[in-house]
Amino acid sequence: MNIRINAVSGIFAALLLVSSYSAKSALVDQLTPEERANIEHWVDSEFKDSTLSRREQIEELSWFAIASKPYRGMELNVISEPITTHQYESNVLTRAFGEITGIKVNHELHPEGMVVQKLWIQFISDQHRYDAFINDSDNIGHHSRSGNILALDDYMEGEGKDVTLPTLDIDDFIGMSFVTGLDGKVYQLPDQQFANLYWFRYDWFQRPELKKQFKKIYGYELGVPINWSAYEDIADFFTNHVKQIDGKKVYGHIDYGQRHPSLGWRFTDAWFSMAGMGDSGLPNGKPVDEWGIRIDGCHPVGSSVARGGATNSPAAVYALEKYISWLKNYAPPDAITMNQDEAAALHIKGNIAQRIFWYAQDIPEMTKKGLDFVNEDGTPKWRVAPSPHGAYWQEGMKLGYQDVGAWTIPKNMTSSRQKAVWLYAQFTVSKTVSLKKTLVGLTPIRESDLRSPIMQKMAPKLGGMLEFYLSPARKAWTPTGPNVPDYPKLAKHWWQTIASAVTGEKTPREALDHLAERQDRSLAVIERNAELTTCGPRLKRDNEIKGESYWLQQPGAPKPKLKNEKPPGITVPYDQLVQAWKQGREK
């Protein structure tokens, strides 16, 4: 992150804090009685929950009212996916912002795939339709190379300085490293984020008879799995040994295998990094990331092992084999025909013991009263914990995925529209409103919100989510990184090729060879067409490729096949894990 931004933000924050205690210089005193009454109404009705005091909230919103005056009467168009957080923004925050600033915002909600499609169409056609996008930071590799996206650190220090919120507090955001390009510049502003975690039935894992039975069969304690070997043993235990709990058929695993786009992000959302395919480094492995793409400097140079990548490496084959084996042997029989949403509907029925790949955005759905795994007081019988790792994983590597939806502002627009939409983007993440938005959507972006008394009080109903976010472990959960130069162009290959291995049309190795080949071809097309303004792919000619045997003998990724891909299972008691987090340790 650019340290200069932090310094500038800190200075302005300090100045505003001082001014807020001076009746003579308070920003609110510059407003009309009607404007002040309107701000107080929003603070006292909608934004009661905040890490700021009421007085500080009024000052912050007064800044928006004053800074927006040159843009009153403007109408803006923004777009995002339709998760709960963005529904709140579209239905409530646009109204609050409009009444406070006089700027009308049309906040459209569309499926994420359509959001990405509209973003790319706008770039290709050079026709301005949307003033900003809340776009996954998975696209940071393209945004930082394309020349189409505003570099926010430059903007905040330059042309946008007069419309940059003094109390924005960049240091308070927990996901800034995810929106930073290889050039060190910030291209997006986090708006919401949620992790992909391990989910399990805490109540079942605590049953003495099940603990005793598990240890008798496998020789160690039933608990949170640290590695895939333990996860597999637990899956086998519940599916093939326990079989029924309280008269209901149970399974030790849930997943999905339908030939569907959601099968793609089932893998690109860090499945291979969980296996240990890439290199060490956070937020993403370097020089080889979790997609298996190698970079040289800032240039992608290939994803196949022959080119130094790891998409079809032994570790990737291992990860795909485990996924298929567990899906077929331990999950409900219909799971293999399902997509992500259908598997989620099956999961909620209450007969699943654990899930290795679970998005925390589903917490509101998993805590509804009346569900088999929710107590009468609203606390869950389940818990979340860090995902277990595969046999190739090593300390210092990324271990899981975190989705970050972030404000993305095009360069090609008028200065006034750019400033007006930057004001709205900041409003949606300002400290006045961010805690309330977190309580609604459970997609936290600020450290201060996570540590607030309100969130601490809510923690027992979140099944360990808050404890995870406040622990050191969260640093190893990150989005797709900057090695991927064009997310949509490359991601489309994954679900089709993975599906061919699920159906048996291809072996896992054949499917991944095909995927690596297709990905390298796409990189070559991007290079040939000069689609990026900087740090584009540079693929060697066929006669310059060093080959698989060379790369598998080099340190790091791609890694040679292990002699033993199932080491002894390791577990840890959940309560011991939580205690470690509270003491600042990972486990």
Coordinates of C-alpha atoms in Angstrom, one line a residue:
M1 CA 0.0 0.0 0.0
N2 CA 1.2 3.6 -0.7
I3 CA 2.3 4.9 2.7
R4 CA 1.7 8.5 1.5
I5 CA -2.0 7.8 1.4
N6 CA -2.1 6.7 5.0
A7 CA -0.1 9.8 6.1
V8 CA -2.4 12.2 4.2
S9 CA -5.6 10.4 5.4
G10 CA -4.2 10.4 9.0
I11 CA -3.5 14.2 8.9
F12 CA -6.9 15.0 7.5
A13 CA -8.6 12.7 10.0
A14 CA -6.8 14.4 12.8
L15 CA -7.8 17.9 11.5
L16 CA -11.4 16.9 11.2
L17 CA -11.4 15.4 14.7
V18 CA -10.1 18.6 16.1
S19 CA -12.6 20.7 14.2
S20 CA -15.5 18.4 15.3
Y21 CA -14.9 19.6 18.9
S22 CA -14.8 23.2 18.0
A23 CA -18.2 24.8 17.7
K24 CA -16.8 27.7 15.7
S25 CA -15.2 25.5 13.0
A26 CA -17.5 22.5 13.0
L27 CA -18.6 21.5 9.5
V28 CA -22.2 21.1 10.5
D29 CA -22.3 24.8 11.3
Q30 CA -21.9 25.5 7.6
L31 CA -25.1 23.8 6.8
T32 CA -28.7 25.2 6.7
P33 CA -31.0 24.1 9.5
E34 CA -32.8 21.9 7.0
E35 CA -29.6 20.2 5.9
R36 CA -28.5 19.6 9.5
A37 CA -31.9 18.2 10.5
N38 CA -31.8 15.8 7.6
I39 CA -28.4 14.5 8.6
E40 CA -29.4 14.2 12.2
H41 CA -32.5 12.2 11.1
W42 CA -30.3 9.6 9.2
V43 CA -27.9 9.3 12.1
D44 CA -30.6 8.9 14.7
S45 CA -32.8 6.5 12.7
E46 CA -30.7 4.4 10.2
F47 CA -27.1 4.8 11.4
K48 CA -27.4 4.4 15.2
D49 CA -24.9 1.5 15.1
S50 CA -21.5 3.0 14.3
T51 CA -18.0 3.1 15.7
L52 CA -18.2 6.9 15.6
S53 CA -19.9 9.0 18.2
R54 CA -23.1 10.8 17.2
R55 CA -21.2 14.1 16.9
E56 CA -18.5 12.5 14.8
Q57 CA -21.1 11.0 12.5
I58 CA -22.8 14.3 12.0
E59 CA -19.5 15.9 11.1
E60 CA -18.7 13.1 8.7
L61 CA -22.0 13.4 6.9
S62 CA -21.7 17.2 6.9
W63 CA -18.5 16.8 5.0
F64 CA -20.4 14.9 2.3
A65 CA -23.1 17.5 2.2
I66 CA -20.5 20.3 1.7
A67 CA -18.1 18.4 -0.7
S68 CA -21.0 17.4 -3.0
K69 CA -22.4 20.9 -3.6
P70 CA -20.8 21.3 -7.0
Y71 CA -22.5 18.1 -8.1
R72 CA -26.0 18.5 -6.8
G73 CA -28.6 17.5 -9.3
M74 CA -26.4 14.9 -11.0
E75 CA -27.6 11.4 -11.7
L76 CA -25.2 8.5 -11.5
N77 CA -25.3 4.8 -12.5
V78 CA -23.5 2.1 -10.6
I79 CA -23.8 -1.7 -10.7
S80 CA -23.1 -4.7 -8.4
E81 CA -24.1 -8.3 -7.8
P82 CA -27.3 -8.8 -5.8
I83 CA -26.0 -10.0 -2.4
T84 CA -27.6 -8.7 0.8
T85 CA -24.9 -6.1 1.3
H86 CA -25.5 -4.5 -2.1
Q87 CA -29.3 -4.8 -1.8
Y88 CA -28.9 -2.6 1.3
E89 CA -26.8 -0.1 -0.6
S90 CA -29.3 0.0 -3.5
N91 CA -32.4 0.3 -1.3
V92 CA -31.2 2.4 1.6
L93 CA -27.8 4.0 1.1
T94 CA -28.7 5.5 -2.3
R95 CA -31.7 7.2 -0.6
A96 CA -29.6 8.5 2.3
F97 CA -26.8 9.7 0.0
G98 CA -29.3 11.4 -2.3
E99 CA -31.1 13.3 0.5
I100 CA -27.8 14.4 2.1
T101 CA -25.9 15.4 -1.2
G102 CA -28.6 16.0 -3.8
I103 CA -27.0 13.4 -6.1
K104 CA -29.2 10.7 -7.4
V105 CA -27.7 7.2 -7.7
N106 CA -29.2 4.3 -9.6
H107 CA -27.6 1.3 -8.0
E108 CA -28.4 -1.7 -10.3
L109 CA -28.2 -5.3 -9.1
H110 CA -27.3 -8.1 -11.5
P111 CA -25.6 -11.5 -11.3
E112 CA -21.8 -11.2 -11.0
G113 CA -21.3 -12.7 -14.4
M114 CA -23.4 -9.9 -15.9
V115 CA -21.6 -7.3 -13.9
V116 CA -18.3 -8.4 -15.4
Q117 CA -19.8 -8.6 -18.9
K118 CA -21.1 -5.1 -18.7
L119 CA -17.8 -3.9 -17.4
W120 CA -15.9 -5.4 -20.4
I121 CA -18.5 -4.2 -22.9
Q122 CA -18.0 -0.7 -21.6
F123 CA -14.3 -0.9 -22.0
I124 CA -14.4 -2.5 -25.5
S125 CA -17.1 -0.2 -26.9
D126 CA -15.7 2.9 -25.1
Q127 CA -19.3 3.9 -24.5
H128 CA -20.0 5.3 -21.0
R129 CA -23.0 3.6 -19.3
Y130 CA -21.9 3.0 -15.7
D131 CA -19.9 5.5 -13.5
A132 CA -18.6 2.8 -11.2
F133 CA -18.7 -1.0 -10.7
I134 CA -18.5 -3.0 -7.5
N135 CA -16.3 -5.6 -9.1
D136 CA -14.5 -8.6 -7.5
S137 CA -10.9 -7.8 -6.7
D138 CA -10.1 -11.1 -8.5
N139 CA -9.8 -8.8 -11.5
I140 CA -6.9 -6.8 -10.0
G141 CA -4.5 -8.4 -12.5
H142 CA -6.4 -6.9 -15.4
H143 CA -7.4 -3.6 -13.8
S144 CA -3.7 -2.8 -12.9
R145 CA -2.6 -3.6 -16.5
S146 CA -5.4 -2.4 -18.7
G147 CA -5.1 1.4 -18.3
N148 CA -8.9 1.6 -18.1
I149 CA -9.2 1.9 -14.3
L150 CA -8.5 4.9 -12.1
A151 CA -5.5 4.4 -9.8
L152 CA -7.1 5.5 -6.5
D153 CA -3.9 6.4 -4.6
D154 CA -2.9 8.8 -7.4
Y155 CA -6.4 10.2 -7.5
M156 CA -6.7 10.8 -3.8
E157 CA -3.5 12.8 -3.8
G158 CA -4.2 14.5 -7.1
E159 CA -7.4 15.5 -8.9
G160 CA -9.7 13.8 -6.3
K161 CA -8.0 15.3 -3.2
D162 CA -10.9 17.8 -2.7
V163 CA -13.5 15.0 -2.7
T164 CA -11.5 12.4 -0.7
L165 CA -13.1 11.8 2.7
P166 CA -10.7 13.0 5.5
T167 CA -11.9 10.2 7.8
L168 CA -11.7 7.5 5.1
D169 CA -8.9 5.9 7.1
I170 CA -7.3 3.5 4.6
D171 CA -5.5 1.7 7.4
D172 CA -8.8 0.5 8.9
F173 CA -9.7 -1.5 5.8
I174 CA -8.7 -5.2 6.2
G175 CA -8.4 -5.9 2.4
M176 CA -6.3 -3.2 0.9
S177 CA -3.5 -5.6 -0.1
F178 CA -6.1 -7.4 -2.3
V179 CA -6.8 -4.3 -4.4
T180 CA -3.2 -3.4 -5.0
G181 CA -1.5 -4.2 -8.3
L182 CA 2.0 -5.4 -8.8
D183 CA 3.0 -1.8 -9.4
G184 CA 2.1 -1.0 -5.7
K185 CA -0.9 1.2 -6.7
V186 CA -4.4 0.9 -5.3
Y187 CA -7.0 0.4 -8.0
Q188 CA -10.1 -0.5 -6.1
L189 CA -11.7 0.3 -2.7
P190 CA -13.1 -2.7 -0.8
D191 CA -16.9 -2.5 -0.3
Q192 CA -17.6 -6.0 1.1
Q193 CA -15.8 -9.2 1.7
F194 CA -16.3 -12.8 2.9
A195 CA -14.1 -15.8 3.4
N196 CA -14.4 -19.4 2.2
L197 CA -14.1 -21.5 5.3
Y198 CA -14.4 -25.0 6.8
W199 CA -17.9 -25.6 8.2
F200 CA -18.8 -28.4 10.6
R201 CA -21.4 -29.6 13.0
Y202 CA -19.9 -28.7 16.4
D203 CA -22.7 -30.4 18.3
W204 CA -22.0 -33.8 16.6
F205 CA -18.2 -33.4 17.0
Q206 CA -18.8 -33.0 20.7
R207 CA -20.8 -36.2 21.2
P208 CA -18.8 -38.5 23.5
E209 CA -19.9 -41.7 21.7
L210 CA -18.9 -40.3 18.3
K211 CA -15.5 -39.1 19.6
K212 CA -14.8 -42.5 21.2
Q213 CA -15.9 -44.3 18.0
F214 CA -13.7 -42.1 15.8
K215 CA -10.6 -42.5 17.9
K216 CA -11.1 -46.3 17.9
I217 CA -11.2 -46.4 14.1
Y218 CA -8.6 -43.8 13.1
G219 CA -6.4 -43.6 16.2
Y220 CA -6.7 -39.9 16.9
E221 CA -9.2 -37.4 18.2
L222 CA -12.3 -36.2 16.3
G223 CA -11.8 -32.4 15.9
V224 CA -11.2 -29.6 13.4
P225 CA -9.1 -31.1 10.6
I226 CA -5.8 -29.4 10.0
N227 CA -5.0 -31.4 6.9
W228 CA -6.9 -33.1 4.1
S229 CA -6.0 -36.6 5.5
A230 CA -8.1 -35.8 8.6
Y231 CA -10.9 -34.3 6.5
E232 CA -11.1 -37.4 4.4
D233 CA -11.1 -39.6 7.6
I234 CA -13.9 -37.6 9.1
A235 CA -15.9 -37.7 5.8
D236 CA -15.5 -41.5 5.7
F237 CA -16.4 -41.8 9.4
F238 CA -19.8 -40.0 9.1
T239 CA -20.8 -41.4 5.7
N240 CA -19.7 -45.0 6.1
H241 CA -19.5 -45.7 9.9
V242 CA -22.0 -43.3 11.7
K243 CA -24.5 -43.4 8.8
Q244 CA -27.4 -42.1 10.9
I245 CA -27.8 -39.5 13.6
D246 CA -31.1 -39.2 15.5
G247 CA -32.8 -41.4 12.9
K248 CA -31.6 -39.3 9.9
K249 CA -29.2 -40.4 7.2
V250 CA -26.0 -38.3 7.4
Y251 CA -23.0 -37.6 5.2
G252 CA -19.5 -36.6 5.9
H253 CA -19.1 -34.3 3.0
I254 CA -21.1 -32.0 0.6
D255 CA -19.9 -30.5 -2.7
Y256 CA -21.2 -30.2 -6.3
G257 CA -20.1 -31.3 -9.7
Q258 CA -22.5 -30.1 -12.4
R259 CA -21.0 -28.7 -15.6
H260 CA -21.8 -25.1 -14.7
P261 CA -19.9 -21.8 -14.2
S262 CA -20.0 -22.3 -10.5
L263 CA -17.8 -25.4 -10.9
G264 CA -15.1 -23.0 -12.2
W265 CA -14.9 -20.8 -9.2
R266 CA -15.1 -23.9 -7.0
F267 CA -11.5 -24.3 -8.2
T268 CA -10.2 -20.8 -9.0
D269 CA -11.3 -19.8 -5.5
A270 CA -8.1 -21.2 -4.2
W271 CA -8.7 -25.0 -4.2
F272 CA -5.3 -25.6 -5.7
S273 CA -3.7 -23.3 -3.2
M274 CA -5.4 -25.3 -0.4
A275 CA -3.7 -28.4 -1.9
G276 CA -0.3 -26.6 -1.9
M277 CA 0.1 -26.2 -5.6
G278 CA 1.7 -22.8 -5.8
D279 CA 4.6 -20.9 -4.2
S280 CA 4.9 -19.3 -0.8
G281 CA 3.9 -15.6 -0.4
L282 CA 0.9 -13.6 0.7
P283 CA -1.5 -12.4 -0.4
N284 CA -0.6 -14.7 -3.4
G285 CA 2.2 -17.0 -4.2
K286 CA 5.1 -15.8 -6.3
P287 CA 6.3 -16.5 -8.9
V288 CA 3.5 -19.2 -9.2
D289 CA 0.1 -18.4 -7.9
E290 CA -3.0 -20.6 -7.1
W291 CA -4.1 -20.6 -10.8
G292 CA -0.7 -22.1 -11.6
I293 CA 0.4 -19.0 -13.6
R294 CA 4.0 -18.1 -13.4
I295 CA 5.1 -14.5 -13.6
D296 CA 8.6 -13.1 -14.5
G297 CA 8.8 -9.7 -13.0
C298 CA 5.2 -8.6 -13.7
H299 CA 4.7 -10.6 -16.9
P300 CA 2.7 -13.8 -17.0
V301 CA 4.9 -16.4 -18.8
G302 CA 2.7 -19.6 -18.7
S303 CA 0.6 -21.9 -16.7
S304 CA 1.7 -25.3 -18.0
V305 CA 4.5 -27.2 -16.1
A306 CA 6.6 -27.1 -19.3
R307 CA 6.6 -23.3 -19.1
G308 CA 7.2 -23.2 -15.4
G309 CA 3.6 -23.0 -14.4
A310 CA 1.7 -25.5 -12.2
T311 CA -1.9 -25.8 -13.5
N312 CA -1.2 -29.4 -14.6
S313 CA 1.4 -30.2 -11.9
P314 CA 1.3 -33.2 -9.7
A315 CA -0.1 -31.1 -6.8
A316 CA -3.0 -29.9 -9.1
V317 CA -3.7 -33.4 -10.2
Y318 CA -3.8 -34.5 -6.5
A319 CA -6.2 -31.7 -5.7
L320 CA -8.6 -32.7 -8.6
E321 CA -8.4 -36.3 -7.7
K322 CA -9.3 -35.6 -4.1
Y323 CA -12.2 -33.4 -5.1
I324 CA -13.7 -36.1 -7.3
S325 CA -13.0 -39.0 -4.9
W326 CA -14.7 -37.2 -2.0
L327 CA -17.6 -36.1 -4.1
K328 CA -18.3 -39.6 -5.3
N329 CA -17.6 -41.5 -2.0
Y330 CA -18.7 -39.3 0.8
A331 CA -21.3 -36.7 -0.5
P332 CA -25.0 -37.3 -1.1
P333 CA -25.5 -39.2 -4.4
D334 CA -27.2 -36.3 -6.1
A335 CA -24.5 -33.8 -5.3
I336 CA -22.5 -34.7 -8.4
T337 CA -25.3 -33.4 -10.6
M338 CA -25.8 -30.1 -8.7
N339 CA -24.4 -26.6 -9.0
Q340 CA -23.4 -24.4 -6.1
D341 CA -26.9 -23.0 -5.3
E342 CA -28.4 -26.5 -5.4
A343 CA -25.8 -27.9 -3.1
A344 CA -26.4 -25.1 -0.7
A345 CA -30.1 -25.9 -0.6
L346 CA -29.2 -29.6 0.1
H347 CA -26.7 -28.5 2.8
I348 CA -29.3 -26.5 4.7
K349 CA -31.4 -29.7 5.3
G350 CA -29.2 -30.5 8.2
N351 CA -27.7 -33.9 7.5
I352 CA -24.1 -32.9 6.6
A353 CA -21.3 -33.3 9.1
Q354 CA -18.7 -31.0 7.5
R355 CA -18.0 -29.0 4.4
I356 CA -14.5 -28.0 3.3
F357 CA -15.5 -25.3 0.9
W358 CA -18.2 -22.9 2.3
Y359 CA -18.7 -19.2 1.6
A360 CA -19.4 -17.2 4.8
Q361 CA -21.8 -15.0 2.9
D362 CA -24.3 -17.8 3.6
I363 CA -24.3 -17.2 7.4
P364 CA -27.7 -15.3 7.3
E365 CA -29.3 -18.3 5.6
M366 CA -27.6 -20.8 8.0
T367 CA -28.8 -19.0 11.2
K368 CA -32.5 -18.9 10.5
K369 CA -34.8 -20.1 13.2
G370 CA -36.3 -23.5 12.7
L371 CA -33.3 -25.1 11.0
D372 CA -32.0 -28.4 12.4
F373 CA -28.7 -26.9 13.2
V374 CA -29.8 -23.7 14.9
N375 CA -30.7 -23.6 18.6
E376 CA -33.9 -22.0 19.9
D377 CA -31.9 -18.9 21.1
G378 CA -30.6 -18.3 17.6
T379 CA -27.1 -19.6 18.2
P380 CA -25.8 -22.2 15.6
K381 CA -25.0 -25.8 16.4
W382 CA -22.3 -25.5 13.7
R383 CA -19.0 -23.6 13.6
V384 CA -16.5 -22.4 11.0
A385 CA -12.8 -22.8 11.2
P386 CA -9.8 -22.4 8.9
S387 CA -9.8 -24.8 5.9
P388 CA -7.6 -27.8 6.2
H389 CA -4.6 -28.0 3.8
G390 CA -3.4 -30.6 1.3
A391 CA -0.2 -32.7 1.3
Y392 CA 1.7 -30.2 -0.8
W393 CA 1.0 -27.2 1.4
Q394 CA 3.7 -25.5 3.3
E395 CA 3.9 -22.7 5.9
G396 CA 3.9 -19.3 4.3
M397 CA 1.5 -20.3 1.6
K398 CA -2.0 -19.0 0.9
L399 CA -4.5 -21.4 2.5
G400 CA -8.0 -20.1 1.5
Y401 CA -10.1 -17.8 -0.6
Q402 CA -11.6 -14.5 0.4
D403 CA -14.1 -12.7 -1.9
V404 CA -13.7 -8.9 -2.0
G405 CA -16.2 -6.8 -3.9
A406 CA -14.6 -3.4 -4.5
W407 CA -15.4 -0.1 -6.0
T408 CA -13.9 0.2 -9.5
I409 CA -14.0 3.5 -11.3
P410 CA -13.3 3.9 -15.0
K411 CA -10.8 6.4 -16.2
N412 CA -12.7 7.5 -19.3
M413 CA -15.3 9.8 -17.9
T414 CA -15.7 13.5 -17.1
S415 CA -14.0 14.8 -14.0
S416 CA -17.3 15.9 -12.4
R417 CA -18.9 12.4 -12.8
Q418 CA -15.7 10.8 -11.5
K419 CA -15.7 13.0 -8.4
A420 CA -19.4 12.5 -7.8
V421 CA -19.3 8.7 -7.9
W422 CA -16.1 8.7 -5.8
L423 CA -18.2 10.5 -3.1
Y424 CA -20.9 7.8 -3.3
A425 CA -18.3 5.0 -3.1
Q426 CA -16.8 6.5 0.0
F427 CA -20.2 7.1 1.5
T428 CA -21.0 3.4 1.3
V429 CA -17.8 2.5 3.3
S430 CA -17.6 5.5 5.6
K431 CA -17.4 4.8 9.3
T432 CA -20.8 6.4 9.8
V433 CA -22.5 3.6 7.8
S434 CA -20.1 0.7 7.6
L435 CA -21.0 -1.0 10.8
K436 CA -24.7 -0.9 10.1
K437 CA -24.0 -2.3 6.6
T438 CA -21.9 -5.1 8.2
L439 CA -24.7 -6.0 10.6
V440 CA -27.1 -6.3 7.6
G441 CA -24.9 -8.2 5.2
L442 CA -22.2 -9.8 7.4
T443 CA -19.4 -8.9 4.9
P444 CA -17.0 -6.8 7.1
I445 CA -14.4 -4.5 5.6
R446 CA -13.1 -2.5 8.6
E447 CA -11.0 -3.6 11.6
S448 CA -12.8 -1.1 13.8
D449 CA -16.2 -2.6 12.9
L450 CA -15.0 -6.1 13.7
R451 CA -13.7 -5.0 17.1
S452 CA -16.8 -3.0 18.0
P453 CA -18.9 -4.0 21.1
I454 CA -21.9 -4.6 18.9
M455 CA -20.0 -7.2 16.8
Q456 CA -18.6 -8.8 19.9
K457 CA -22.1 -9.1 21.3
M458 CA -23.2 -10.7 18.0
A459 CA -20.3 -13.2 17.8
P460 CA -22.1 -16.2 19.4
K461 CA -24.7 -16.1 16.6
L462 CA -22.0 -16.1 13.8
G463 CA -20.5 -19.5 14.5
G464 CA -16.9 -18.4 14.8
M465 CA -16.8 -16.0 11.8
L466 CA -15.9 -13.0 14.0
E467 CA -13.2 -15.0 15.8
F468 CA -11.7 -16.0 12.5
Y469 CA -11.6 -12.4 11.2
L470 CA -9.9 -11.2 14.3
S471 CA -7.3 -13.9 14.2
P472 CA -3.9 -14.0 12.5
A473 CA -5.2 -16.9 10.4
R474 CA -7.3 -14.6 8.2
K475 CA -4.1 -13.3 6.5
A476 CA -3.8 -16.5 4.5
W477 CA -7.3 -16.2 3.0
T478 CA -7.0 -14.0 -0.1
P479 CA -8.7 -13.4 -3.5
T480 CA -7.2 -14.2 -6.9
G481 CA -4.1 -12.1 -7.3
P482 CA -2.4 -10.0 -10.0
N483 CA -0.8 -13.0 -11.8
V484 CA -4.1 -13.4 -13.7
P485 CA -4.1 -10.8 -16.4
D486 CA -7.7 -11.3 -17.6
Y487 CA -9.9 -13.1 -15.2
P488 CA -13.0 -13.6 -17.5
K489 CA -10.9 -14.7 -20.5
L490 CA -9.1 -17.4 -18.4
A491 CA -11.8 -18.4 -16.0
K492 CA -14.2 -19.6 -18.7
H493 CA -11.8 -22.5 -19.4
W494 CA -12.0 -23.9 -15.9
W495 CA -15.5 -25.2 -15.4
Q496 CA -15.6 -26.9 -18.8
T497 CA -12.4 -28.8 -18.4
I498 CA -12.9 -29.7 -14.7
A499 CA -16.4 -31.1 -15.7
S500 CA -14.7 -33.4 -18.2
A501 CA -12.8 -35.0 -15.3
V502 CA -15.9 -35.3 -13.1
T503 CA -17.8 -37.1 -15.8
G504 CA -14.9 -39.4 -16.6
E505 CA -14.5 -38.1 -20.2
K506 CA -10.9 -37.3 -19.2
T507 CA -8.6 -38.4 -16.4
P508 CA -7.7 -35.6 -14.0
R509 CA -4.3 -35.3 -15.6
E510 CA -5.7 -35.2 -19.1
A511 CA -8.2 -32.5 -18.0
L512 CA -5.6 -30.4 -16.4
D513 CA -3.2 -30.8 -19.4
H514 CA -6.1 -29.4 -21.5
L515 CA -6.7 -26.6 -19.1
A516 CA -3.1 -25.5 -19.0
E517 CA -2.9 -25.6 -22.8
R518 CA -6.1 -23.5 -23.1
Q519 CA -4.9 -21.0 -20.5
D520 CA -1.5 -20.7 -22.3
R521 CA -3.3 -20.1 -25.6
S522 CA -5.3 -17.3 -24.0
L523 CA -2.2 -15.7 -22.6
A524 CA -0.7 -15.9 -26.1
V525 CA -3.7 -14.2 -27.6
I526 CA -3.6 -11.4 -25.0
E527 CA 0.1 -10.9 -25.8
R528 CA -0.4 -11.1 -29.6
N529 CA -3.3 -8.6 -29.6
A530 CA -1.4 -6.2 -27.2
E531 CA -4.6 -6.1 -25.1
L532 CA -2.9 -4.7 -22.0
T533 CA -1.0 -1.4 -21.7
T534 CA 1.6 -2.7 -19.3
C535 CA 3.0 -6.0 -17.9
G536 CA 1.3 -8.2 -20.5
P537 CA 2.0 -11.9 -21.0
R538 CA 5.4 -12.9 -22.5
L539 CA 5.3 -16.5 -23.6
K540 CA 8.4 -18.2 -25.0
R541 CA 8.5 -19.8 -28.4
D542 CA 8.1 -23.6 -28.5
N543 CA 11.8 -24.1 -29.1
E544 CA 12.7 -22.0 -26.0
I545 CA 10.4 -24.0 -23.6
K546 CA 12.5 -25.8 -21.0
G547 CA 10.1 -28.6 -20.4
E548 CA 8.5 -30.4 -17.4
S549 CA 11.6 -32.3 -16.2
Y550 CA 13.6 -29.1 -15.9
W551 CA 10.9 -27.2 -13.9
L552 CA 10.1 -30.1 -11.6
Q553 CA 13.7 -30.2 -10.5
Q554 CA 13.7 -26.5 -9.5
P555 CA 12.9 -25.1 -6.1
G556 CA 9.2 -24.1 -5.4
A557 CA 6.4 -24.6 -7.8
P558 CA 5.8 -26.7 -9.9
K559 CA 6.5 -29.4 -7.3
P560 CA 7.3 -33.0 -8.1
K561 CA 4.9 -35.7 -7.0
L562 CA 5.1 -36.7 -3.4
K563 CA 5.8 -40.4 -2.5
N564 CA 3.0 -40.2 0.2
E565 CA 0.0 -37.9 -0.6
K566 CA -1.8 -39.0 2.6
P567 CA 0.2 -38.3 5.7
P568 CA -1.3 -39.0 9.1
G569 CA -4.5 -37.0 9.9
I570 CA -4.1 -34.1 12.3
T571 CA -7.0 -32.4 14.2
V572 CA -7.3 -29.8 16.9
P573 CA -10.2 -29.2 19.3
Y574 CA -12.3 -26.3 18.2
D575 CA -12.3 -24.5 21.6
Q576 CA -8.5 -24.8 21.7
L577 CA -8.3 -23.2 18.3
V578 CA -10.5 -20.3 19.3
Q579 CA -8.4 -19.8 22.5
A580 CA -5.2 -19.7 20.3
W581 CA -6.8 -17.0 18.2
K582 CA -7.6 -14.9 21.2
Q583 CA -4.0 -15.1 22.2
G584 CA -2.8 -14.0 18.8
R585 CA -1.7 -17.4 17.6
E586 CA -3.0 -19.2 14.4
K587 CA -3.5 -22.6 16.1

